[in-house]
Coordinates of C-alpha atoms and ligand atoms in Angstrom, one line a residue:
M1 CA 130.0 -162.1 148.2
D2 CA 127.6 -159.3 148.9
L3 CA 124.4 -161.0 147.9
I4 CA 123.4 -164.5 146.9
I5 CA 120.0 -165.2 145.3
R6 CA 119.4 -168.9 145.7
N7 CA 117.3 -171.3 143.7
A8 CA 116.1 -168.9 140.9
N9 CA 114.7 -170.0 137.6
V10 CA 117.2 -168.4 135.1
N11 CA 116.1 -169.3 131.5
G12 CA 114.6 -172.6 132.7
E13 CA 117.5 -173.7 134.9
N14 CA 117.5 -173.6 138.7
L15 CA 120.6 -171.6 139.7
D16 CA 122.1 -169.6 142.5
I17 CA 123.2 -166.1 141.5
G18 CA 126.2 -164.6 143.3
I19 CA 126.7 -160.8 143.3
V20 CA 129.7 -158.7 144.3
G21 CA 129.3 -154.9 144.0
N22 CA 127.3 -154.2 140.9
K23 CA 128.2 -157.4 139.1
V24 CA 127.1 -161.0 138.9
T25 CA 130.2 -163.0 139.8
A26 CA 128.7 -166.5 139.9
L27 CA 125.9 -168.4 138.3
E28 CA 125.9 -172.0 139.5
K29 CA 123.7 -174.9 140.6
K30 CA 124.9 -174.4 144.2
I31 CA 127.2 -171.6 145.3
S32 CA 129.1 -173.1 148.3
Q33 CA 130.1 -169.7 149.7
T34 CA 127.8 -167.6 151.8
A35 CA 127.0 -163.9 151.6
S36 CA 126.1 -161.1 154.0
K37 CA 122.7 -161.1 152.5
E38 CA 120.8 -164.0 150.9
I39 CA 117.4 -164.3 149.2
N40 CA 115.7 -167.6 148.6
A41 CA 113.9 -167.3 145.3
D42 CA 112.2 -170.6 145.8
G43 CA 112.1 -171.4 142.1
R44 CA 110.8 -168.0 141.1
V45 CA 111.6 -166.7 137.6
A46 CA 114.6 -164.3 137.5
I47 CA 115.1 -161.9 134.6
P48 CA 117.1 -158.6 134.4
G49 CA 113.8 -156.8 134.1
F50 CA 111.0 -156.1 131.6
V51 CA 111.3 -153.9 128.5
D52 CA 108.5 -151.6 127.4
C53 CA 109.4 -150.3 123.9
H54 CA 106.7 -147.7 123.6
L55 CA 104.8 -145.4 126.0
H56 CA 103.4 -141.9 126.0
L57 CA 104.3 -140.9 129.6
D58 CA 103.8 -137.2 129.0
K59 CA 100.1 -137.7 128.2
S60 CA 99.4 -140.4 130.7
L61 CA 96.6 -140.0 133.3
L62 CA 94.8 -137.2 131.4
N63 CA 91.8 -139.4 132.0
E64 CA 91.8 -138.2 135.6
R65 CA 90.9 -134.7 134.6
A66 CA 88.3 -135.4 131.9
E67 CA 86.0 -138.4 131.5
Y68 CA 86.8 -140.8 128.6
Q69 CA 84.5 -140.1 125.6
D70 CA 84.1 -142.6 122.7
L71 CA 85.0 -140.2 120.0
T72 CA 86.8 -140.5 116.6
G73 CA 90.6 -140.4 116.5
P74 CA 90.8 -136.8 115.2
E75 CA 88.3 -135.7 117.9
K76 CA 90.4 -137.4 120.6
G77 CA 93.5 -135.6 119.1
A78 CA 91.7 -132.3 119.4
L79 CA 90.8 -132.9 123.0
T80 CA 94.5 -133.9 123.7
R81 CA 95.7 -130.6 122.1
E82 CA 93.4 -128.6 124.2
E83 CA 94.8 -130.2 127.4
K84 CA 98.3 -130.1 126.1
A85 CA 98.2 -126.3 125.8
K86 CA 97.7 -126.2 129.6
F87 CA 100.6 -128.6 130.4
T88 CA 103.4 -127.4 132.8
V89 CA 106.6 -129.2 133.4
E90 CA 105.5 -130.0 137.0
D91 CA 102.2 -131.4 135.8
I92 CA 103.8 -133.6 133.2
T93 CA 106.4 -134.8 135.7
E94 CA 103.8 -135.7 138.3
R95 CA 101.7 -137.8 135.9
A96 CA 104.7 -139.4 134.1
E97 CA 106.4 -140.3 137.4
R98 CA 103.3 -142.1 138.7
I99 CA 103.2 -144.4 135.7
L100 CA 107.0 -144.8 135.6
L101 CA 106.8 -146.0 139.2
Q102 CA 104.0 -148.4 138.5
G103 CA 106.3 -149.8 135.8
V104 CA 109.2 -150.1 138.2
K105 CA 106.9 -152.0 140.6
A106 CA 105.9 -154.3 137.7
G107 CA 109.6 -155.1 137.1
N108 CA 110.6 -152.8 134.3
L109 CA 114.3 -152.3 133.5
I110 CA 114.2 -150.4 130.2
I111 CA 111.4 -148.2 128.8
R112 CA 111.1 -145.9 125.8
T113 CA 108.7 -143.1 125.9
N114 CA 107.7 -140.8 123.1
V115 CA 107.3 -137.2 124.2
D116 CA 105.3 -134.6 122.2
V117 CA 107.4 -131.7 120.9
D118 CA 105.5 -129.0 119.0
P119 CA 104.5 -125.3 119.3
I120 CA 101.5 -126.3 121.6
V121 CA 103.6 -127.7 124.4
G122 CA 107.1 -126.7 123.3
V123 CA 109.8 -128.8 125.0
K124 CA 108.2 -128.9 128.4
G125 CA 107.7 -132.7 128.1
I126 CA 111.3 -133.2 127.2
E127 CA 112.4 -131.2 130.2
A128 CA 110.1 -133.2 132.5
L129 CA 111.1 -136.7 131.1
L130 CA 114.8 -135.9 131.0
S131 CA 114.7 -135.0 134.7
L132 CA 112.8 -138.2 135.5
K133 CA 115.4 -140.2 133.4
E134 CA 118.1 -138.7 135.6
K135 CA 116.3 -139.2 138.9
Y136 CA 115.6 -142.9 138.3
K137 CA 118.8 -143.8 136.3
D138 CA 119.9 -146.3 138.9
I139 CA 116.6 -148.2 138.8
L140 CA 115.6 -148.2 135.2
E141 CA 116.7 -146.8 131.8
V142 CA 114.3 -144.3 130.3
Q143 CA 114.8 -143.6 126.6
V144 CA 113.3 -140.3 125.6
A145 CA 112.1 -139.8 122.0
A146 CA 111.4 -136.3 120.9
F147 CA 108.1 -136.9 119.0
S148 CA 106.3 -135.0 116.3
Q149 CA 102.8 -136.1 117.2
E150 CA 101.2 -133.2 115.3
G151 CA 103.4 -133.2 112.2
F152 CA 104.9 -130.3 110.2
L153 CA 102.1 -129.3 107.9
N154 CA 100.0 -127.6 110.6
Y155 CA 103.0 -127.0 112.9
P156 CA 106.1 -126.2 110.8
E157 CA 108.0 -124.8 113.9
S158 CA 108.1 -128.4 115.2
K159 CA 111.3 -129.1 113.3
E160 CA 113.3 -126.4 115.2
L161 CA 111.7 -127.6 118.4
L162 CA 112.7 -131.2 117.8
E163 CA 116.2 -130.0 117.2
E164 CA 116.1 -128.1 120.4
A165 CA 114.9 -131.3 122.2
M166 CA 117.9 -133.2 120.7
E167 CA 120.2 -130.4 122.0
M168 CA 118.7 -130.8 125.4
G169 CA 119.6 -134.5 125.4
A170 CA 116.7 -136.5 124.0
D171 CA 117.8 -140.0 123.0
L172 CA 116.1 -140.2 119.6
V173 CA 113.6 -138.6 117.3
G174 CA 110.1 -139.8 116.6
G175 CA 107.7 -139.3 113.7
H176 CA 104.1 -140.1 112.9
T177 CA 103.7 -141.0 109.2
I178 CA 100.0 -140.5 108.9
V179 CA 99.7 -137.1 110.5
D180 CA 100.9 -135.0 107.6
N181 CA 98.4 -136.9 105.4
K182 CA 99.3 -136.1 101.8
D183 CA 102.8 -135.3 102.7
G184 CA 103.9 -138.4 104.6
E185 CA 107.0 -138.9 102.6
K186 CA 108.2 -135.4 103.4
H187 CA 107.5 -136.1 107.1
I188 CA 109.6 -139.2 107.0
D189 CA 112.4 -137.3 105.2
T190 CA 112.4 -134.5 107.9
I191 CA 112.5 -137.0 110.8
L192 CA 115.3 -139.0 109.2
E193 CA 117.2 -135.8 108.5
I194 CA 117.2 -135.0 112.2
A195 CA 118.1 -138.6 113.1
K196 CA 121.2 -138.3 110.8
K197 CA 122.1 -134.8 112.0
Y198 CA 122.3 -136.0 115.6
D199 CA 123.4 -139.6 114.9
V200 CA 120.4 -141.2 116.7
E201 CA 117.8 -143.8 115.9
A202 CA 114.4 -142.8 114.7
D203 CA 111.1 -144.1 115.9
F204 CA 108.0 -143.8 113.7
H205 CA 104.3 -144.4 114.4
L206 CA 104.1 -146.2 111.1
D207 CA 100.9 -146.8 109.1
E208 CA 99.1 -146.5 112.4
S209 CA 95.5 -146.2 111.0
G210 CA 95.7 -149.5 109.1
N211 CA 94.2 -147.8 106.0
R212 CA 95.8 -148.4 102.7
Q213 CA 96.0 -144.7 101.7
H214 CA 98.4 -144.4 104.7
Y215 CA 100.8 -147.1 103.6
L216 CA 104.3 -145.6 103.8
L217 CA 106.3 -148.6 105.0
P218 CA 107.8 -149.3 101.6
Y219 CA 108.9 -145.7 101.2
L220 CA 110.5 -145.7 104.7
A221 CA 112.3 -149.0 104.2
K222 CA 113.7 -148.0 100.8
K223 CA 114.8 -144.7 102.3
M224 CA 116.6 -146.5 105.2
I225 CA 118.4 -148.7 102.7
A226 CA 119.4 -145.8 100.5
D227 CA 120.5 -143.6 103.4
G228 CA 122.6 -146.2 105.2
L229 CA 120.1 -146.4 108.1
K230 CA 119.6 -150.2 108.1
G231 CA 118.5 -151.3 111.5
R232 CA 118.3 -147.8 112.8
V233 CA 114.5 -147.3 112.8
N234 CA 111.7 -148.7 114.9
G235 CA 108.2 -148.9 113.3
I236 CA 105.4 -148.7 115.9
H237 CA 102.1 -150.3 114.9
C238 CA 102.5 -151.0 111.2
C239 CA 98.8 -151.9 111.1
T240 CA 98.4 -151.5 107.3
L241 CA 100.4 -154.7 106.9
S242 CA 97.1 -156.4 107.8
A243 CA 95.2 -154.8 105.0
L244 CA 97.5 -156.1 102.2
N245 CA 97.0 -159.1 99.9
E246 CA 99.5 -162.0 100.2
E247 CA 101.7 -160.8 97.4
E248 CA 101.9 -157.2 98.8
K249 CA 102.6 -158.6 102.2
E250 CA 105.5 -160.7 100.9
E251 CA 107.0 -157.6 99.3
A252 CA 106.6 -155.7 102.5
L253 CA 108.2 -158.5 104.6
A254 CA 111.2 -158.6 102.1
L255 CA 111.6 -154.9 102.5
I256 CA 111.5 -155.1 106.3
K257 CA 114.1 -157.8 106.2
E258 CA 116.4 -155.9 103.9
S259 CA 116.1 -152.6 105.7
E260 CA 116.3 -154.3 109.1
L261 CA 113.3 -152.2 110.2
K262 CA 112.4 -153.1 113.8
V263 CA 108.8 -153.3 114.7
T264 CA 107.0 -152.6 118.0
A265 CA 103.5 -153.9 118.4
A266 CA 101.2 -151.9 120.7
P267 CA 98.3 -154.4 121.2
T268 CA 95.8 -152.0 122.8
A269 CA 95.3 -150.6 119.3
I270 CA 93.1 -153.7 118.7
S271 CA 90.2 -151.7 120.1
T272 CA 90.0 -149.7 116.9
R273 CA 91.8 -151.6 114.1
A274 CA 93.6 -154.8 113.2
L275 CA 97.1 -155.2 114.6
A276 CA 100.2 -155.9 112.5
P277 CA 100.5 -159.6 111.6
V278 CA 102.9 -160.3 114.4
K279 CA 103.4 -164.0 113.7
D280 CA 104.3 -163.3 110.0
L281 CA 106.8 -160.6 111.2
L282 CA 108.4 -163.0 113.6
N283 CA 108.6 -165.7 111.0
N284 CA 110.3 -163.1 108.9
E285 CA 113.0 -162.8 111.6
T286 CA 111.9 -159.2 112.3
L287 CA 113.2 -157.9 115.6
M288 CA 110.1 -157.1 117.7
G289 CA 109.2 -155.5 121.0
L290 CA 105.9 -154.7 122.7
G291 CA 104.7 -151.4 124.1
S292 CA 102.0 -150.2 126.5
D293 CA 101.4 -147.1 124.3
N294 CA 98.9 -144.7 125.8
V295 CA 98.1 -145.1 129.4
R296 CA 94.8 -143.8 130.8
D297 CA 94.4 -140.8 128.5
F298 CA 91.8 -139.8 125.8
F299 CA 93.0 -142.6 123.5
N300 CA 93.1 -145.4 126.0
P301 CA 91.1 -145.2 129.3
L302 CA 92.9 -148.3 130.7
G303 CA 96.5 -149.3 130.8
S304 CA 99.0 -149.2 133.7
G305 CA 102.5 -149.1 132.3
D306 CA 102.9 -152.9 133.1
V307 CA 104.0 -154.5 129.8
K308 CA 102.9 -157.9 131.1
Q309 CA 99.3 -156.7 130.4
V310 CA 99.9 -156.1 126.7
A311 CA 101.8 -159.4 126.5
L312 CA 98.7 -161.2 127.7
L313 CA 96.5 -159.2 125.4
L314 CA 98.6 -160.0 122.3
S315 CA 98.7 -163.6 123.3
Y316 CA 94.9 -163.8 123.1
V317 CA 94.4 -161.6 120.1
H318 CA 97.0 -163.5 117.9
R319 CA 96.7 -166.9 119.7
F320 CA 100.2 -167.2 120.9
F321 CA 99.4 -170.4 122.8
T322 CA 102.0 -173.0 122.0
A323 CA 105.2 -173.2 124.1
E324 CA 107.2 -171.8 121.2
E325 CA 104.7 -168.9 120.7
E326 CA 104.6 -168.1 124.4
E327 CA 108.4 -167.9 124.3
S328 CA 108.4 -165.4 121.5
I329 CA 106.0 -163.1 123.4
W330 CA 108.2 -163.5 126.5
K331 CA 111.3 -162.5 124.4
M332 CA 109.5 -159.4 123.1
I333 CA 109.2 -158.1 126.6
T334 CA 112.7 -159.2 127.7
V335 CA 115.7 -160.0 125.5
D336 CA 114.3 -159.0 122.1
G337 CA 112.8 -155.8 123.4
A338 CA 116.1 -154.9 125.0
K339 CA 117.9 -155.6 121.7
L340 CA 115.4 -153.4 119.9
L341 CA 116.3 -150.6 122.3
G342 CA 120.0 -151.1 121.6
H343 CA 121.0 -153.5 124.4
T344 CA 122.7 -156.6 123.0
D345 CA 124.1 -157.7 126.4
Y346 CA 120.7 -158.3 128.1
G347 CA 120.7 -161.4 130.4
I348 CA 121.8 -162.7 133.8
K349 CA 125.3 -163.7 133.2
V350 CA 128.7 -163.8 135.0
D351 CA 130.4 -160.4 134.7
G352 CA 127.2 -158.9 133.6
E353 CA 125.5 -156.0 135.5
A354 CA 123.6 -157.3 138.5
N355 CA 120.1 -156.4 137.5
I356 CA 117.8 -159.1 138.8
T357 CA 114.0 -159.0 138.9
L358 CA 112.4 -161.9 140.7
L359 CA 108.8 -162.5 139.7
D360 CA 106.2 -164.3 141.7
G361 CA 105.8 -167.3 139.3
K362 CA 107.7 -170.4 138.6
T363 CA 107.6 -170.1 134.8
P364 CA 107.2 -167.3 132.3
K365 CA 103.8 -168.9 131.3
E366 CA 102.7 -168.6 135.0
V367 CA 103.9 -165.0 135.2
I368 CA 101.9 -164.0 132.1
A369 CA 98.8 -166.0 132.9
N370 CA 98.7 -164.9 136.6
Q371 CA 100.1 -161.4 135.9
S372 CA 102.4 -162.2 138.7
Q373 CA 103.6 -159.5 141.1
T374 CA 107.3 -158.6 141.5
Y375 CA 109.0 -160.3 144.4
A376 CA 112.4 -158.5 144.4
I377 CA 114.1 -155.7 142.5
I378 CA 117.9 -155.7 142.4
R379 CA 119.6 -153.0 140.3
K380 CA 123.3 -152.8 139.9
G381 CA 123.7 -155.1 143.0
V382 CA 121.4 -152.9 145.2
D383 CA 118.2 -154.4 146.6
Y384 CA 115.4 -151.9 146.0
S385 CA 112.6 -154.3 146.9
Q386 CA 111.6 -152.5 150.2
Q387 CA 111.6 -149.1 148.5
F388 CA 109.6 -149.9 145.4
L389 CA 107.5 -152.9 146.4
A390 CA 106.2 -151.3 149.6
R391 CA 106.3 -154.6 151.5
S392 CA 107.3 -155.1 155.1
Ligands
LIG401 ZN1 101.9 -144.5 120.4

C-alpha cells in the first residue's frame, strides 16, 4: 500500500484506511500490511472533506478596500456595483484565491460559488473563477454558477452574457428572484430557459428578502414540475417561508417535496432577517446544504470561507442541539451538501477516491464546538498537508 491512515474515526467507527494510488483499497479495524507512509490519526474524525454549497468568491474581501457601512440592502448593492465596475480579472482572481485557499485549509472538498455576470463586470469573474477551478482541480472541486445578481430589467444584456459564460464553461446558471421586483416570474423563466438550453442545473437566490411580496417559491416549484426540472434547482435562502402561516407553509413544503427543490441555508443572513425554517424543511425530507455566502464584503464584514463557522451559527440560531439535530447539521456540510451539488458517491469507502480530511477532533460535535483545525489533507491519494496547512 502507498499510504495507511491508522485509527481514524470514520462515521463513528475506529478504522484503518489503506490507500493505493488514488483509491481507498482497504477500510478495516486493523490493516495487517504496512505502507511506505503511515499517518496515525489517533481517533481523529476522517471525512472526504467539507462541502460549501454557496459562496460569492468574486466579491470576497471588498471590505479591505472600503470600510463596512451599516446601510440598507439597496445601498450596499449600489456600493458593490461601483466597485464591480473597476474589477479586473487579476483583481478578482487574487481575492477569490485567498478565500478559496482558506477554505482548503479548513478542509473543503467541494464548493459552489456564484459569480456575477452582467454588463457592469461582463464575464471577467467567470474567466477568473474558471482558471482557479482548473488550477486547484486536484485539491477541491469548484462549481461556477454564472449569476444574474442584477437581473434583466435594468440590465437586459445580461442574458447574452450569461449564455457567453455558459459557452466559456460555467457549470450552471444562477438567478435572483427578487431583483427584477415586479417581474420575478419572467426572471425565473429566463434563467430556467438558459438552464434547459445548456442542460445544467439552476441555482436561485430565492425569496431572499423574507418579504411576502417577494414570495416566488410556489411559481418556481410549479414551473420545475411542468418543465421536467424536478430536483434540478437549488433555492438559496428561501426566507419568506418563515413569514407564512401554518397552512401556507404546509402548501409550500408539499410543493418543495413534489418539485424536489433543493435548499441551501446561508445562516449569516440572520443579521438582517429570519432564516428559512430549516428543521421544518429537514422534516419534509428536503435535501439541504449550507453556504458561507458573502465573505468580507459590503454585505457581510465577517466570514472566512470555512463552512464550519456557519454550521455553528445555524446550530445556535435554530437550536440544533440534540445528537440527531447535530448529525443533520453535520450532514449538510458533508454528505447531503455533496449530494445537493451532484455527488451521490460521497464517503470514505473501498474503491472510492482517496479523499481524506483529518480533523483535529474526536467527534463531529467536538469539531463544530471547537471549530477544530484540519490535521491532514489527502486528495486522490496525495498528501497535501505540508503544502496547505503550513506546518513543519
Ligand atoms: Zn448569496
